Short mmCIF file of C-alpha atoms in Angstrom, two decimals:
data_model
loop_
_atom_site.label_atom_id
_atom_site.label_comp_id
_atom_site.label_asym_id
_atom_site.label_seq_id
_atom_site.Cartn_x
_atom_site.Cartn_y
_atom_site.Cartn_z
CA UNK A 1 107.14 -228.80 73.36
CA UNK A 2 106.54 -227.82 69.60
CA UNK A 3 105.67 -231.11 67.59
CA UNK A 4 108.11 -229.56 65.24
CA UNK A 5 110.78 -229.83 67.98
CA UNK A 6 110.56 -233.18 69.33
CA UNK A 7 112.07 -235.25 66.77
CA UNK A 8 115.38 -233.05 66.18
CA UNK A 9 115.40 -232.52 69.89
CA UNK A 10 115.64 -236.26 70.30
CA UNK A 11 118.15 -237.07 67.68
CA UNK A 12 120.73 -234.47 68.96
CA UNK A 13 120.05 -236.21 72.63
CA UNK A 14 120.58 -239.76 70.63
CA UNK A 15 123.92 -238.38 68.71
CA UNK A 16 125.24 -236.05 71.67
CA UNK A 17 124.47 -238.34 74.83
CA UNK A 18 123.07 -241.77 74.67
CA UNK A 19 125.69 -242.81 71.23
CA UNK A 20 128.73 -241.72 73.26
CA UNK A 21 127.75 -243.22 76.83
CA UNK A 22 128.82 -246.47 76.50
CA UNK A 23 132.58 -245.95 75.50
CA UNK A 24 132.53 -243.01 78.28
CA UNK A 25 131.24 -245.65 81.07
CA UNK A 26 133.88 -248.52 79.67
CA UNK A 27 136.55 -245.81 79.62
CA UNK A 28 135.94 -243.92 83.30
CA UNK A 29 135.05 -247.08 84.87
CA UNK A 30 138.60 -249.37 83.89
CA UNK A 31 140.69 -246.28 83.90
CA UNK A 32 142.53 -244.74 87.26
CA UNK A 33 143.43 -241.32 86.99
CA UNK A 34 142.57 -237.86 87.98
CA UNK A 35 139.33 -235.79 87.20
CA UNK A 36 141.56 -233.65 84.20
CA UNK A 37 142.62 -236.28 82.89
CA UNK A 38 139.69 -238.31 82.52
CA UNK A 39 138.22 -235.67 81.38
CA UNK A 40 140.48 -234.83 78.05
CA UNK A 41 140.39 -238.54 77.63
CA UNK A 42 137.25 -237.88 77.31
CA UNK A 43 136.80 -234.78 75.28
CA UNK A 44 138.82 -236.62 72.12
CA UNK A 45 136.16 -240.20 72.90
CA UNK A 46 133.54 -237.68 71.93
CA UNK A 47 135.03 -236.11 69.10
CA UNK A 48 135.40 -239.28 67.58
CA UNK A 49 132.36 -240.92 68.27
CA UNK A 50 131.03 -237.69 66.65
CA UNK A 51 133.05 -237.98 63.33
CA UNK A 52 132.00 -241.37 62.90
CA UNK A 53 128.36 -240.01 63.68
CA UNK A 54 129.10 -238.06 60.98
CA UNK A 55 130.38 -240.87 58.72
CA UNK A 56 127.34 -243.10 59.30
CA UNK A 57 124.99 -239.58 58.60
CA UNK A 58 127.04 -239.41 55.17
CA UNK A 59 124.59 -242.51 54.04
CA UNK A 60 121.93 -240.25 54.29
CA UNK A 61 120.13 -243.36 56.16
CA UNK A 62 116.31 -243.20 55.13
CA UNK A 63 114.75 -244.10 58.48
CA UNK A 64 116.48 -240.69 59.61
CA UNK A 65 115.64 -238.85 56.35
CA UNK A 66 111.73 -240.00 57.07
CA UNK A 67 112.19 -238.60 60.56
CA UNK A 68 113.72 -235.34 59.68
CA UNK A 69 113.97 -234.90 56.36
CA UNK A 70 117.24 -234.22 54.18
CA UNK A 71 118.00 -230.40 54.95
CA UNK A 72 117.62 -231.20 58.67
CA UNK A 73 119.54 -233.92 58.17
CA UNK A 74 122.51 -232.64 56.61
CA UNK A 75 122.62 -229.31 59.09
CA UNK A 76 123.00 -231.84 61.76
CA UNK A 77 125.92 -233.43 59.81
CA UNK A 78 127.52 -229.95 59.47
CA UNK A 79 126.88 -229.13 63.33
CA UNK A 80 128.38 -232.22 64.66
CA UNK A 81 131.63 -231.16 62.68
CA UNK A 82 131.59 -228.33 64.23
CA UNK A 83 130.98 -229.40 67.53
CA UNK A 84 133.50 -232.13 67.44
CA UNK A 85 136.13 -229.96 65.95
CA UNK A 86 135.89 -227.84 68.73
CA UNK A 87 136.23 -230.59 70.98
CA UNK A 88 139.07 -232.20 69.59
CA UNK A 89 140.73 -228.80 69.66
CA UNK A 90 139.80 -228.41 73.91
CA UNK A 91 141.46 -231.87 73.50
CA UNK A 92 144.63 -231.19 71.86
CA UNK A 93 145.60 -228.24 74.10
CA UNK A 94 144.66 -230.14 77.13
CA UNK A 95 146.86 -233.45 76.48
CA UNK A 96 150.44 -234.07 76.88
CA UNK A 97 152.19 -237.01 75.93
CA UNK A 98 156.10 -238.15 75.76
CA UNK A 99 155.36 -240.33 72.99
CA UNK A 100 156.47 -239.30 69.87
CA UNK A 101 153.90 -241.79 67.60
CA UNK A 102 151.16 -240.97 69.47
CA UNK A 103 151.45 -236.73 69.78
CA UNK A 104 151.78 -237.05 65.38
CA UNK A 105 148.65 -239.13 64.74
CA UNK A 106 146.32 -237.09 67.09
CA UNK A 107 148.14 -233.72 65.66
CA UNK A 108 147.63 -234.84 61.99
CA UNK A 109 144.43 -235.74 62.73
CA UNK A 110 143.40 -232.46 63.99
CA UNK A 111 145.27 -230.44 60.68
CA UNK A 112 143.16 -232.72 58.74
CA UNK A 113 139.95 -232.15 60.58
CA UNK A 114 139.93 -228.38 60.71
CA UNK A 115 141.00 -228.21 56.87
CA UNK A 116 137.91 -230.33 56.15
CA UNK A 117 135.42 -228.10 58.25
CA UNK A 118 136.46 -225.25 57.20
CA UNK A 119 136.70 -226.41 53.14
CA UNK A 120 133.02 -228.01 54.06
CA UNK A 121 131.91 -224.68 55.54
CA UNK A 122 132.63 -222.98 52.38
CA UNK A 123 132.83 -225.33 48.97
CA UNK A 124 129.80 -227.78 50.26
CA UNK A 125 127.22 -226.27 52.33
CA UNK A 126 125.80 -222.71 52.09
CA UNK A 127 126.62 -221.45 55.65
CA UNK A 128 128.79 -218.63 54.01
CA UNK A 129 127.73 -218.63 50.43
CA UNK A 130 124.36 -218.35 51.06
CA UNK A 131 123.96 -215.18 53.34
CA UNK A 132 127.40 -213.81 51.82
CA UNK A 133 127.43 -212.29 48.73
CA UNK A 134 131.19 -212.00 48.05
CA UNK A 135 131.95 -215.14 49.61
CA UNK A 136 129.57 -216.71 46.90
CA UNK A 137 131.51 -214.36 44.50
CA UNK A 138 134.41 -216.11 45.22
CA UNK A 139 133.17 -219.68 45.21
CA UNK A 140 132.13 -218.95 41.49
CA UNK A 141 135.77 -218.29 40.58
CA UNK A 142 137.24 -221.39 42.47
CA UNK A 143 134.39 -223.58 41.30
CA UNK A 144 136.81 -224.53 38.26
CA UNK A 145 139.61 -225.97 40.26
CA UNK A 146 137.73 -227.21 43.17
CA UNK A 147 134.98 -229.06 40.94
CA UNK A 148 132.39 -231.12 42.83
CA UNK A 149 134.71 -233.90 42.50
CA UNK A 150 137.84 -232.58 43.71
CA UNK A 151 135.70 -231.28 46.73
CA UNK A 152 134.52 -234.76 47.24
CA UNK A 153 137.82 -236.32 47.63
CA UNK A 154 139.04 -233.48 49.73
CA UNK A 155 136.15 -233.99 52.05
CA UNK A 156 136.80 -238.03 52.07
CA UNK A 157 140.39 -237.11 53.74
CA UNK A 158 138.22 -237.06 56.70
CA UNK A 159 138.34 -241.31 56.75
CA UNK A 160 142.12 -240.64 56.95
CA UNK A 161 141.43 -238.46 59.91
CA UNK A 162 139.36 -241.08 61.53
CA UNK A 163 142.12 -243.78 60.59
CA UNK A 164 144.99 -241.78 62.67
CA UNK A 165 142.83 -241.19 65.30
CA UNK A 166 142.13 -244.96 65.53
CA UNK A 167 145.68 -245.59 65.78
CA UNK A 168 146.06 -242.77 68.35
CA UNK A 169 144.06 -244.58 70.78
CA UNK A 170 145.57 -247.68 70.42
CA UNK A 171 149.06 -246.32 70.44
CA UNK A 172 148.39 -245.39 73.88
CA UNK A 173 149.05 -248.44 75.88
CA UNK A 174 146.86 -247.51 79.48
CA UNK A 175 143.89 -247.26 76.61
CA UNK A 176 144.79 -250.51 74.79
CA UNK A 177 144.78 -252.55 78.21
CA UNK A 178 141.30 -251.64 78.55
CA UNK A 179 140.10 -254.72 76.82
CA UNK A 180 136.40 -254.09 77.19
CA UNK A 181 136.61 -250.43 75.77
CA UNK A 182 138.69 -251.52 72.59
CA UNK A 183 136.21 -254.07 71.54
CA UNK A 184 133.31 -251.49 71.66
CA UNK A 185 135.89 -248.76 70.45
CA UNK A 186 136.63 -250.76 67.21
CA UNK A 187 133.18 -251.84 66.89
CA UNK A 188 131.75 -248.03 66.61
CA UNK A 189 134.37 -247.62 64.05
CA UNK A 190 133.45 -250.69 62.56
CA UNK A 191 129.79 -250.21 61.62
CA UNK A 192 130.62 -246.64 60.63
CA UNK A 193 133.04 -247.74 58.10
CA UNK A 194 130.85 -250.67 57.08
CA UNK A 195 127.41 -249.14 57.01
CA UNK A 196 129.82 -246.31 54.43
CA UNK A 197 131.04 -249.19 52.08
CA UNK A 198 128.05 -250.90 51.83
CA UNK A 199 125.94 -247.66 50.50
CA UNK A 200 128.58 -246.64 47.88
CA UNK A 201 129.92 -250.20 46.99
CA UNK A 202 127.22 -252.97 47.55
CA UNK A 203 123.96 -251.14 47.62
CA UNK A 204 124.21 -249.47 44.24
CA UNK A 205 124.34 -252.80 42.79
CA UNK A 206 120.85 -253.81 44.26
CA UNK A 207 117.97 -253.91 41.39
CA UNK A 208 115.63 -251.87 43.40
CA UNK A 209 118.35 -248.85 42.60
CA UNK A 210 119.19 -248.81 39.17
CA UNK A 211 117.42 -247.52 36.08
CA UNK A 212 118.46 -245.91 32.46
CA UNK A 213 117.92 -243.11 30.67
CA UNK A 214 114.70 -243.32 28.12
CA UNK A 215 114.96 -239.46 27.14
CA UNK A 216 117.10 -236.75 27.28
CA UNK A 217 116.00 -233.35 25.38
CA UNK A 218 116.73 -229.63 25.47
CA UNK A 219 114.18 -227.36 27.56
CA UNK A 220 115.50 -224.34 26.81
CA UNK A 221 119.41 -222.93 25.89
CA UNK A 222 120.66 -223.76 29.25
CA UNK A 223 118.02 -226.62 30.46
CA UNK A 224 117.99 -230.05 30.30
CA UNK A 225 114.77 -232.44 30.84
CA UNK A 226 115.97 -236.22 31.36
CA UNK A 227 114.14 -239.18 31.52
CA UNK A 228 114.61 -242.20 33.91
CA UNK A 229 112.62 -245.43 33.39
CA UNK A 230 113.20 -246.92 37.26
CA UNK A 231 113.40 -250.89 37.66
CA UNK A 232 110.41 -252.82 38.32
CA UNK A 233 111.73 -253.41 42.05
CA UNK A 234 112.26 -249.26 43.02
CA UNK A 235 110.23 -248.04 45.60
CA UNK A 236 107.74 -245.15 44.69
CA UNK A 237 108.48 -241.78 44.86
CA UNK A 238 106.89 -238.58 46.32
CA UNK A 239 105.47 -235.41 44.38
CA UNK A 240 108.81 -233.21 44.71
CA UNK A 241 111.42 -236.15 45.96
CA UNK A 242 115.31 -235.84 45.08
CA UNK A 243 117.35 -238.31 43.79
CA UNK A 244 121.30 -238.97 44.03
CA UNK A 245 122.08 -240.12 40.54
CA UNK A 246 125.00 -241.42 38.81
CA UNK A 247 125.19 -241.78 35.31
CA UNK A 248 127.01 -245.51 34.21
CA UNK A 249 127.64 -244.45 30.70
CA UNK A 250 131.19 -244.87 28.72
CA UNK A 251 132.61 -241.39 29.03
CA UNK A 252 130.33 -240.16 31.64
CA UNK A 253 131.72 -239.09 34.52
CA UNK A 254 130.06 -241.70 37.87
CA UNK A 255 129.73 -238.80 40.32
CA UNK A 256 127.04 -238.65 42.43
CA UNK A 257 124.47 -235.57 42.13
CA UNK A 258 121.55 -234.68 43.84
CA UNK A 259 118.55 -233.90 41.40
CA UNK A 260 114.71 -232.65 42.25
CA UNK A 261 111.88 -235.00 39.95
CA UNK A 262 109.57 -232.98 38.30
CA UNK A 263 106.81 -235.52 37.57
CA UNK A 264 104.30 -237.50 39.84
CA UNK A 265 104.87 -240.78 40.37
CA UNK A 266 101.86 -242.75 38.21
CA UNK A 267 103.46 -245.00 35.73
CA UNK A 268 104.53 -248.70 37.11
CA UNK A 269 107.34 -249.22 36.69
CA UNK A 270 107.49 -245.54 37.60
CA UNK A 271 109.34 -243.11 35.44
CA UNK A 272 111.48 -239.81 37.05
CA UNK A 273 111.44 -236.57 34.43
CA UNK A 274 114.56 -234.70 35.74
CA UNK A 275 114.91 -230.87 34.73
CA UNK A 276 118.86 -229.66 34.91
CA UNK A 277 120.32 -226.77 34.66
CA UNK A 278 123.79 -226.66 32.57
CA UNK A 279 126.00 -224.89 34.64
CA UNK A 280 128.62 -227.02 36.49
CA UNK A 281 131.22 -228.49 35.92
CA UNK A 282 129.64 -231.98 35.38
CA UNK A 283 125.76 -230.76 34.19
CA UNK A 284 127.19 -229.08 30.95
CA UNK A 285 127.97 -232.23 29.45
CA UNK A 286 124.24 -233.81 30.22
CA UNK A 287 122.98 -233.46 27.30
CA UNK A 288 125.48 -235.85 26.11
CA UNK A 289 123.92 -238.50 28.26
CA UNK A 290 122.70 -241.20 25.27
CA UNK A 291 119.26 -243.31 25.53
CA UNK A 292 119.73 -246.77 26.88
CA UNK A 293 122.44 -245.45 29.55
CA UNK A 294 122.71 -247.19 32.52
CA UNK A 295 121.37 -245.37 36.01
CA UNK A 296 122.12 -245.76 39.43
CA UNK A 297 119.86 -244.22 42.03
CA UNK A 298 120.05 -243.59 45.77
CA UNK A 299 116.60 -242.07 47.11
CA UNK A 300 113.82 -241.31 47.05
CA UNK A 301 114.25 -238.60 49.76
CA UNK A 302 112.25 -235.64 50.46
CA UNK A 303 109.09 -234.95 52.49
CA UNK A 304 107.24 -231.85 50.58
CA UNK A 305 104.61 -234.26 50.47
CA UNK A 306 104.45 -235.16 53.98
CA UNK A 307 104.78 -232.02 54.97
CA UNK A 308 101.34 -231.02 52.55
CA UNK A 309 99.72 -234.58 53.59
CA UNK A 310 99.94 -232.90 57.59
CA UNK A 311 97.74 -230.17 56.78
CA UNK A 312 94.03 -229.54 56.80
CA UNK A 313 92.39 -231.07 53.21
CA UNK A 314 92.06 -227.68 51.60
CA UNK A 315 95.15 -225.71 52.91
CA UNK A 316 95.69 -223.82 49.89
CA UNK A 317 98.97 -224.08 48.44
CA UNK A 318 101.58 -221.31 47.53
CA UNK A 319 104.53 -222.45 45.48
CA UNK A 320 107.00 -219.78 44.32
CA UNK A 321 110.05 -221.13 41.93
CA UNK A 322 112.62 -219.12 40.27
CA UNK A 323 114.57 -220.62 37.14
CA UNK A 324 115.03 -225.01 37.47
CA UNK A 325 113.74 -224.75 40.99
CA UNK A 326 110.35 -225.63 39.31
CA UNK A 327 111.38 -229.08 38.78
CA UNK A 328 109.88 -230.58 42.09
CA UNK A 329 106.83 -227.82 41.94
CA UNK A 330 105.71 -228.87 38.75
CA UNK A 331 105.81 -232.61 40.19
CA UNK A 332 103.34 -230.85 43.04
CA UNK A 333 101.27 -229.28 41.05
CA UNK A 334 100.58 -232.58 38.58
CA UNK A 335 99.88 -234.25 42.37
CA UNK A 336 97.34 -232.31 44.10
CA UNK A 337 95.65 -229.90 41.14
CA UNK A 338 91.85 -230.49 41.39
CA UNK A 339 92.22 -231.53 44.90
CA UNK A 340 93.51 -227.98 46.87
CA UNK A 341 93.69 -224.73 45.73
CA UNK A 342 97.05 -223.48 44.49
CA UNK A 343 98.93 -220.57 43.46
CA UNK A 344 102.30 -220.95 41.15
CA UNK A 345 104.45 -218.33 40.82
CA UNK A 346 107.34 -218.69 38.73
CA UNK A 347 110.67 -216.19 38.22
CA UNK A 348 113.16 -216.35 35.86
CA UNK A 349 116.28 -214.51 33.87
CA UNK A 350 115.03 -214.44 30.42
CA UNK A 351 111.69 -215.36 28.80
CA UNK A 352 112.79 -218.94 26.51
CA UNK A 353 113.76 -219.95 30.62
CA UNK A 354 109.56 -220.37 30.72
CA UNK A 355 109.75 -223.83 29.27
CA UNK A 356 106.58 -225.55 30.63
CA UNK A 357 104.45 -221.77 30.20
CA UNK A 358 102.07 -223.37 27.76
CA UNK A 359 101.54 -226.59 30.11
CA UNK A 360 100.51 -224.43 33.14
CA UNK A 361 98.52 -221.95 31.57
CA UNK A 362 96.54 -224.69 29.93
CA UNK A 363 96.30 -225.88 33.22
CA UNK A 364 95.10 -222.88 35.16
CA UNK A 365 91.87 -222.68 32.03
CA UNK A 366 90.87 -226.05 33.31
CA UNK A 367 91.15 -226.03 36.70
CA UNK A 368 89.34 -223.22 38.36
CA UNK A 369 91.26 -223.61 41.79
CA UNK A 370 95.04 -223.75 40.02
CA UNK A 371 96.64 -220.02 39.62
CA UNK A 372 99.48 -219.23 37.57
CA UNK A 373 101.77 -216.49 36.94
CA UNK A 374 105.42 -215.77 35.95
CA UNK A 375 107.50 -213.24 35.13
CA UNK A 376 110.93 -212.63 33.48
CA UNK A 377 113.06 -210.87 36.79
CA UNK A 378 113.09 -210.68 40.41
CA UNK A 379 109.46 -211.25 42.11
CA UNK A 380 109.62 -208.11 44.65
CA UNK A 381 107.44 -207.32 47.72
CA UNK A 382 105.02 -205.28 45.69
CA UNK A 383 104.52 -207.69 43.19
CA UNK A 384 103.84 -210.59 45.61
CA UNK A 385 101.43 -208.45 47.26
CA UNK A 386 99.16 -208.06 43.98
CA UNK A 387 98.98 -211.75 43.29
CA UNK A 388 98.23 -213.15 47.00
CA UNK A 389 95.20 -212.96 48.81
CA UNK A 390 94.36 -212.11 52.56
CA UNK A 391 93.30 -215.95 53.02
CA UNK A 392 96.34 -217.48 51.44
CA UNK A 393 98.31 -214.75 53.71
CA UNK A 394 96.64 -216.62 56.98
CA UNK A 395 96.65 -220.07 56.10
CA UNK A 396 98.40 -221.35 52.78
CA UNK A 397 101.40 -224.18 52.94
CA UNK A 398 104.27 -222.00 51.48
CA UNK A 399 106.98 -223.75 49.20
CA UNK A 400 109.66 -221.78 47.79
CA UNK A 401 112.75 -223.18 45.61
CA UNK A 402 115.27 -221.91 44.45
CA UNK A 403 118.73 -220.41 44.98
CA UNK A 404 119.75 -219.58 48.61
CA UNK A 405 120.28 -216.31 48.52
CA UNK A 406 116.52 -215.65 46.31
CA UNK A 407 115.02 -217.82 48.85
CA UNK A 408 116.20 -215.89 51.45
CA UNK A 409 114.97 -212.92 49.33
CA UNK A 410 111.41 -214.32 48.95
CA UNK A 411 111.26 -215.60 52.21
CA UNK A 412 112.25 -212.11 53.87
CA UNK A 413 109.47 -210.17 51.52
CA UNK A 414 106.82 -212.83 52.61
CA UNK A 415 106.93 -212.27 56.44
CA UNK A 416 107.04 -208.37 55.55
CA UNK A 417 103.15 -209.19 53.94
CA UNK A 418 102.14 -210.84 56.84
CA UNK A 419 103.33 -214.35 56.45
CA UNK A 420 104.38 -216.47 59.20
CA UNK A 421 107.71 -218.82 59.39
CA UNK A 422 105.74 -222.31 60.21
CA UNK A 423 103.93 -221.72 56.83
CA UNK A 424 106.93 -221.83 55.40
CA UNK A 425 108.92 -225.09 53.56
CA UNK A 426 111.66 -224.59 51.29
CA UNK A 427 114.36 -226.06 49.27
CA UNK A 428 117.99 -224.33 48.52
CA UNK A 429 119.81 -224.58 45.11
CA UNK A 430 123.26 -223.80 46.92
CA UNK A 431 125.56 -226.53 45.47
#
């Protein structure tokens, strides 16, 4: 099997199989009843060992981000809703019950569950959005009423959904009586719930994740660059990480929101130079972010590095941003110029959007292996054609970022020039 392949293969057999086996044994093996109806019994114990999968993934454990990194990670979140949607669903029309308590948990339940996927589907992932161009079309109109934080809270009914569902099961007294199978059932739904609390109530007030702001200045009209002096107790970060950040400040809004670093980690205790783009709902107002403001961190995650560190020593490397989604390529760069050849290729809307031009062409006079070229508009299939060469075609590390859809773009005119998926490793601005 592809080395690529074994890890997710073995945490979908961990999630699907091996995480939902003991309830299913406790369950088949104290319960008398016919194959059918063991078997939607058994349909809604998977569902809901699922959504609590999915609860426990929502910590965005590190172990598992190590293992698969955090796009993987989060398309197995948005699978496993799926999947246990649909078996809730094969549930629901399957069942029959006289009692009136239990038929309204398990039916709110489900409401709740399929407005969640679907809102998921659409406001916080880029299944639609991203190879949709009208769908994204309308997500920029509804982005004002359904802010990041409104979507949050929507997507947190889910813990209601797992609360009715716990009281579905033990509404329904031939379950309850199974004494063995409710201590394991509550204890699944126990860790779940606990190993949620303690990442967004106990761990953010660990030293090792806090920090404050020691800059915050303008890049550009629309572009932000702060600066993040870590504690003394934060673990390092890689060339190209992301951080979850909240800001702690008196008027600042405490959401959490995912940013790329676009410096190397050198300075102990290590500082994190951010690079924002103003256009949401909460990012406008960064720039209002003062010195001295309190910082709470969750991260590092990210493997870019990893991913470079698994190559041959001089694998060239080919990094194509367009607009802020040179944040965690400049952080590259500053990591391994001198020591591989690389190629930067930068896009953007409008030429004051070039904010660190003078930086890397400075760069690229000193270092004869560092390229660098960008351009105000689209880079098109022609254009990428003039500034690769036949070697970096066959064997360079790819690493394109920026939004979805221009990804997709850049990707798609790449593999028409020759270029190979596996050389490929990117990183999607969709929310």
């Amino acid at each position: 099997m592809n080395k690529r392949l074994v890890r997710p293969t073995l945490v979908w057999l961990i999630i699907l199989v091996i995480l939902p086996l003991p309830l299913l044994w406790l369950l088949n093996a104290g319960l008398t009843d016919s194959f059918h109806n063991l078997l939607i019994y058994d349909l809604g114990l998977l569902a809901y060992t699922y959504w609590l999968t999915i609860v426990y993934l929502s910590t965005r454990p590190k172990w598992l981000e190590r293992w698969l990194g955090l796009p993987k990670m989060y398309l197995v979140h948005g699978l496993l809703g799926v999947c246990a949607l649909a078996l809730a669903l094969l549930h629901s029309q399957l069942s029959f019950s006289m009692q009136r308590w239990v038929v309204l948990t398990g039916w709110l339940a489900l409401y709740l569950a399929i407005g969640g996927v679907f809102y998921a589907a659409f406001f916080l992932s880029g299944w639609l959005v991203d190879y949709l161009p009208r769908a994204a079309k309308l997500k920029k109109r509804l982005q004002r009423p359904f802010n990041h934080r409104v979507s949050l809270w929507l997507h947190r009914l889910n813990f209601v959904a797992i609360a009715l569902i716990w009281f579905h099961v033990h509404l329904i007294p031939r379950l309850y009586q199974l004494t063995g199978f409710i201590i394991f059932f509550d204890c699944y739904t126990l860790v779940a719930v606990a190993a949620y609390c303690w990442q967004h109530f106990v761990a953010t007030d660990l030293a090792k994740n806090k920090g404050r702001v020691i800059g915050n200045r303008p890049l550009s009209p629309r572009v932000q660059e702060v600066t993040v002096k870590l504690s003394s107790q934060a673990s390092p970060y890689q060339a190209g990480a992301v951080y979850f950040l909240s800001f702690r400040g008196r008027g600042i809004p405490a959401e959490w929101h995912p940013f790329s670093v676009a410096s190397a980690s050198q300075a102990a205790p290590p500082e994190v130079k951010l690079v924002i783009d103003r256009v949401g709902d909460f990012t406008k107002r960064i720039g209002q972010v003062p010195p001295g403001c309190p910082v709470v961190l969750q991260g590092p995650f990210g493997r870019f590095e990893q991913e470079i560190e698994a190559t041959a020593p001089k694998t060239p490397l080919v990094l194509i941003a367009m607009g802020v989604g040179i944040a965690p390529l400049r952080s590259l760069v500053q990591r391994y110029v001198g020591k591989r050849p690389i190629t930067l290729l930068w896009s953007v809307h409008v030429p004051t959007e070039r904010y660190f031009e003078g930086e890397f062409k400075d760069l690229a006079k000193r270092e004869a292996t560092f390229a660098y070229h960008s351009q105000v508009g689209r880079l098109t299939k022609e254009r990428l054609a003039t500034l690769l060469t036949e070697s970096e075609r066959v064997r360079a590390k790819v690493i394109v970022v920026g939004s979805a859809q221009g990804v997709l773009a850049i990707e798609g005119a790449l593999l028409g020039l020759g270029f190979k998926k596996r050389q490929f490793i990117d990183e999607r601005l969709t929310i």
